[in-house]
Tab-separated table of C-alpha atoms and ligand atoms in Angstrom:
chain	number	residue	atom	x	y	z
A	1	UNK	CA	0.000	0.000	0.000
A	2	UNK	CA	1.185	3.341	-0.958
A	3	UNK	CA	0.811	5.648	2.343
A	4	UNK	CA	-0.083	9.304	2.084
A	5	UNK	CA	2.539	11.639	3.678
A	6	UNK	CA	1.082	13.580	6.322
A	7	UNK	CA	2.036	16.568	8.555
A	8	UNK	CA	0.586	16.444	12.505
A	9	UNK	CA	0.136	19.891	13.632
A	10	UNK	CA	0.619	20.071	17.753
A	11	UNK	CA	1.200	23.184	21.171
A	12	UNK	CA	1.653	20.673	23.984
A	13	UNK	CA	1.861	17.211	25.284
A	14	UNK	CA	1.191	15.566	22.171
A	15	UNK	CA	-0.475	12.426	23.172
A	16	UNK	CA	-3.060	12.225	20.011
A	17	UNK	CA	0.751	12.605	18.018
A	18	UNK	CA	2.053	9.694	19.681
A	19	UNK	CA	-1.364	7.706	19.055
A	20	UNK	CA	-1.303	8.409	15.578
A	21	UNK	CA	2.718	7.907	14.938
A	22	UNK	CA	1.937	4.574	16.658
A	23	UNK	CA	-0.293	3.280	14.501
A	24	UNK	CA	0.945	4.586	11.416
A	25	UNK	CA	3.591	2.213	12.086
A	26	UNK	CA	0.615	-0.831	10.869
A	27	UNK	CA	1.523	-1.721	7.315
A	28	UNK	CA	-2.416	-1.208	6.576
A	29	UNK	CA	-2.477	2.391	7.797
A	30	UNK	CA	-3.124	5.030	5.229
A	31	UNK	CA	-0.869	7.475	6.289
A	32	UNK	CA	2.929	8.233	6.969
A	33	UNK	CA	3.583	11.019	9.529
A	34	UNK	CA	6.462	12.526	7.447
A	35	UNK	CA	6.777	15.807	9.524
A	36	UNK	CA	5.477	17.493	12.651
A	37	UNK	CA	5.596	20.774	13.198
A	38	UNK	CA	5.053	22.707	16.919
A	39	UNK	CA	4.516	26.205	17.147
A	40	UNK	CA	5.812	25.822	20.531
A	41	UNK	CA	9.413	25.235	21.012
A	42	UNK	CA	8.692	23.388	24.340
A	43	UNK	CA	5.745	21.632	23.536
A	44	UNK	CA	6.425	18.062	24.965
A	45	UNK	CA	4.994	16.806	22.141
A	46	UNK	CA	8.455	16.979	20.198
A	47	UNK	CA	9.639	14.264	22.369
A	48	UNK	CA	7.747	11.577	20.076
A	49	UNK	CA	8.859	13.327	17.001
A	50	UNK	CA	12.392	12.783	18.240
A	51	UNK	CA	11.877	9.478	19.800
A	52	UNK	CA	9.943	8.215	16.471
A	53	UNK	CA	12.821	9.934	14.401
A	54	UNK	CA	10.355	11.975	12.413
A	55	UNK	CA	11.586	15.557	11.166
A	56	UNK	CA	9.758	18.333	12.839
A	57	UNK	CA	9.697	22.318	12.928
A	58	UNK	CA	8.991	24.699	15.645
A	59	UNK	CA	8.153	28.206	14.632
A	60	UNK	CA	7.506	30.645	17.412
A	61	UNK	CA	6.491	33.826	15.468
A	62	UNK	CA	3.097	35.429	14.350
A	63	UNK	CA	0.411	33.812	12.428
A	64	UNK	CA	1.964	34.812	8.624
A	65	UNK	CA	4.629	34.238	9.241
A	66	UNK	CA	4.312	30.629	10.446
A	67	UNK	CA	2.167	29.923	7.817
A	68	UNK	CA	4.343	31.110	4.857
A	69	UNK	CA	7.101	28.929	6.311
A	70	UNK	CA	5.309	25.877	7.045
A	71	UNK	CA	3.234	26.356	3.456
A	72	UNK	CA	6.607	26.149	1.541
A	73	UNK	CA	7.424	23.088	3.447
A	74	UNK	CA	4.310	20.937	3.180
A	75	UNK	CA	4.586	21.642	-0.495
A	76	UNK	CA	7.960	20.612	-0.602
A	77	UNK	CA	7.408	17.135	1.335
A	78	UNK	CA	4.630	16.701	-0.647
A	79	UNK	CA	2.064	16.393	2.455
A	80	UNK	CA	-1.564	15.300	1.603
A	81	UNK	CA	-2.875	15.667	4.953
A	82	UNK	CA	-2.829	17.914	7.922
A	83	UNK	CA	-4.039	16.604	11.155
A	84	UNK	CA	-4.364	19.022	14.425
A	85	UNK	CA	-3.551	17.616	17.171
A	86	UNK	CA	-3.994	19.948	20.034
A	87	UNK	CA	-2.510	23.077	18.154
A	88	UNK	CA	-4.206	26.432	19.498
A	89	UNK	CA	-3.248	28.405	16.529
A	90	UNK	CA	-5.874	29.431	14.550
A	91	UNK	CA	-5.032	29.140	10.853
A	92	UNK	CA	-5.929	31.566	8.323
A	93	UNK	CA	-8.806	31.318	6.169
A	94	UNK	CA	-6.020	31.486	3.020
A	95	UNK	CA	-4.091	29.190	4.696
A	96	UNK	CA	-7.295	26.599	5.022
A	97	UNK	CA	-8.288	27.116	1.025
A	98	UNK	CA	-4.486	26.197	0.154
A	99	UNK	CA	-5.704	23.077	2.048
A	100	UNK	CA	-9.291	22.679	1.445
A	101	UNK	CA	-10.420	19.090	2.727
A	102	UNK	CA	-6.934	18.427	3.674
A	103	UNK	CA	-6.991	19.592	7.059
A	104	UNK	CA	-8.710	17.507	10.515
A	105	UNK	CA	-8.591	18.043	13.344
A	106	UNK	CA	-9.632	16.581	16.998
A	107	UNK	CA	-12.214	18.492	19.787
A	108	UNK	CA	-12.207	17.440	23.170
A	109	UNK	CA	-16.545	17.433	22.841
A	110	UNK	CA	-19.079	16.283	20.955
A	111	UNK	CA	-19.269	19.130	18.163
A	112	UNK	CA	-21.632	21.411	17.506
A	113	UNK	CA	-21.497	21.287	21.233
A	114	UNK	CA	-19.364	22.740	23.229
A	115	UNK	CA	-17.062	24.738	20.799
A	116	UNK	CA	-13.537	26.468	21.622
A	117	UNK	CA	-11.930	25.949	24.646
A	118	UNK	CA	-12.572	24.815	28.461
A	119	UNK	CA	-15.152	22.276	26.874
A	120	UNK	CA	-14.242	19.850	30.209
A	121	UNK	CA	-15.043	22.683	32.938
A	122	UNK	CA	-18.369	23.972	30.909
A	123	UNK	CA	-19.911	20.465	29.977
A	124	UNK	CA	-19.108	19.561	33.985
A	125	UNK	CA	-20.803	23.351	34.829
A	126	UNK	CA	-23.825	22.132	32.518
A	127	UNK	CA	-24.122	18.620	34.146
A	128	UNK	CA	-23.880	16.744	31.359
A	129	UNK	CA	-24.200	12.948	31.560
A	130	UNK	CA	-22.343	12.760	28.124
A	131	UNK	CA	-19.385	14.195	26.563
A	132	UNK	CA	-17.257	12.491	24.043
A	133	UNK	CA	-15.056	13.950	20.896
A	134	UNK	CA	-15.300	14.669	17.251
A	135	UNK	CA	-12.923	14.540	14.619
A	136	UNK	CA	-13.975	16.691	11.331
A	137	UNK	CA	-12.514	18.075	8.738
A	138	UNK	CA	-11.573	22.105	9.036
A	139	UNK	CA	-13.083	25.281	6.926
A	140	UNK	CA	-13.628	28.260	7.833
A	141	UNK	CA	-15.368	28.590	10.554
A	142	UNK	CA	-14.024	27.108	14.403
A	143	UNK	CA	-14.829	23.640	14.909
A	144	UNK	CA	-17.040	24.375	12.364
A	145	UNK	CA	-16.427	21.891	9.567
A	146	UNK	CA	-18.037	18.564	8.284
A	147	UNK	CA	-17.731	15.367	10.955
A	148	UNK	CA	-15.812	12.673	10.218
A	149	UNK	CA	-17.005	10.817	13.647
A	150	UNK	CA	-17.325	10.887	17.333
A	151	UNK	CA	-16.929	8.931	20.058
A	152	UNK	CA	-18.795	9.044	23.356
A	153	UNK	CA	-17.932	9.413	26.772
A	154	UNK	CA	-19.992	8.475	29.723
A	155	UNK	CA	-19.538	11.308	32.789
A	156	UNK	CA	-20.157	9.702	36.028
A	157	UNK	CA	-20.991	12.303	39.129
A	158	UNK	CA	-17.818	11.815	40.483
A	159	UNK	CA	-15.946	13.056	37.803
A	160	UNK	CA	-13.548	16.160	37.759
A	161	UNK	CA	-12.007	17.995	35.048
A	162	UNK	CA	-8.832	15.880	35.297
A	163	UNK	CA	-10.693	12.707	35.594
A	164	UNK	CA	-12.524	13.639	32.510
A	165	UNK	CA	-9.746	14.619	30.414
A	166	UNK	CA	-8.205	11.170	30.746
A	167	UNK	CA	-11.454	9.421	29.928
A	168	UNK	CA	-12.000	11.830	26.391
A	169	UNK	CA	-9.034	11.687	25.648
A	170	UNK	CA	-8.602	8.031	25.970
A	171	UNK	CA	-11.394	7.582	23.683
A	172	UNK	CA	-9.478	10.358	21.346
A	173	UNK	CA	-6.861	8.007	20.602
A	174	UNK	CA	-9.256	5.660	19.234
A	175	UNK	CA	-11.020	8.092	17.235
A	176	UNK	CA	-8.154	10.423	15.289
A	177	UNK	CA	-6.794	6.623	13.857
A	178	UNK	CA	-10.476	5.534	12.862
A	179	UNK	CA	-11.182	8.626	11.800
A	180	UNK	CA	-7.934	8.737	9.369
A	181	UNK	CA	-8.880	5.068	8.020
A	182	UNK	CA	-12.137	6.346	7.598
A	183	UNK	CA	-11.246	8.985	5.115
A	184	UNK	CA	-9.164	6.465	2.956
A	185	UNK	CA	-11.380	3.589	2.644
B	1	LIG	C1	-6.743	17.085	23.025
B	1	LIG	O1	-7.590	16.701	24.069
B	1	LIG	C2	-7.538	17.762	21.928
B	1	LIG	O2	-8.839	17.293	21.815
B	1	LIG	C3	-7.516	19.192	22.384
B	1	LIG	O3	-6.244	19.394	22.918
B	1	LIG	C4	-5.783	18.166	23.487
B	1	LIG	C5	-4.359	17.934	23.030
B	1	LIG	O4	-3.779	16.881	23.715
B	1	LIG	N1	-7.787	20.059	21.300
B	1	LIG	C6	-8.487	21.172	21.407
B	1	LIG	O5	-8.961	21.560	22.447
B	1	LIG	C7	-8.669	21.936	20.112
B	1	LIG	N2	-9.698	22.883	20.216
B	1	LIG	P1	-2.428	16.216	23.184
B	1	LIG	O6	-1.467	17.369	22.878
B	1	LIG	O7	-1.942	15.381	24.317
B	1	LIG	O8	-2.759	15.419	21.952
């Protein structure tokens, strides 16, 4: 099988990288993760981009300047697909159009709920008995674009913000890989 190169897009810890590096590794798995790029120098996520041995770029400058660099190099490398994985930048409209249906990315709720950020503490404020996450495709508009799929995630009375961050994002792992496979098959 000939794998698609992709670019994963990441700010911090970079666990949904490391999912996603990991099972890119399956011979069956559409994609290659041929670059990551941080706009963070000390994101932690650049651990697994070392540790995997896969190239990666950290930019810390404004938004145009990011972009013109990184657009030269996904060009270059010849990258099909862009998957966010925890990045907080928002990208440009231009920027999204040079990309149009090339871009996913994962939210930590079940979209159109619970849009931007703090989804944990509001859906806990709003009592919610279920949360989950959502995988879609990017446009224009902030967690705006079409769903790819979601996955959902029980909340028991017990649970705090922490606890509920490990369950969602648990279930996140699961999702960004099904949700790549999904868009190849
Ligand atoms: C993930 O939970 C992801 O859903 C969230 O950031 C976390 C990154 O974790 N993304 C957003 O909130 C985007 N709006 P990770 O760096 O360990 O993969």
């Amino acid at each position: 099988m000939v794998k698609k190169k992709a670019c994963v897009f990441i700010s911090g810890s970079g666990t949904n990288l490391r999912s996603i590096i990991k099972n890119s590794r399956d011979y069956n798995f559409p994609i290659n993760v041929s670059l990551v790029v941080s706009d963070n120098k000390c994101a932690r996520g650049i651990f697994y981009a070392r540790k995997f041995s896969i190239p990666y770029i950290c930019i810390n400058s404004n938004r145009h300047k990011f972009e013109k660099i990184i657009l030269n190099l996904l060009i270059k490398k010849k990258i099909k697909l862009i998957c966010l994985a925890g990045f907080m930048k928002i990208l440009s409209k231009k920027f999204i159009r040079n990309f149009k249906g090339k871009i996913i990315n994962i939210h930590p709720s079940l979209l159109p709920k619970y849009k931007g950020l703090n989804t944990f503490q509001r859906v806990l404020k709003c009592n919610e008995k279920l949360t989950g996450c959502t995988v879609h495709f990017v446009n224009e508009t902030l967690d705006g674009g079409k769903i790819i799929l979601k996955k959902k995630v029980n909340i028991s009375e017990q649970d705090n913000i922490k606890t509920l961050k490990k369950k969602v994002q648990f279930e996140e792992y699961r999702a960004y890989s099904s949700a790549i496979r999904k868009i190849y098959s």
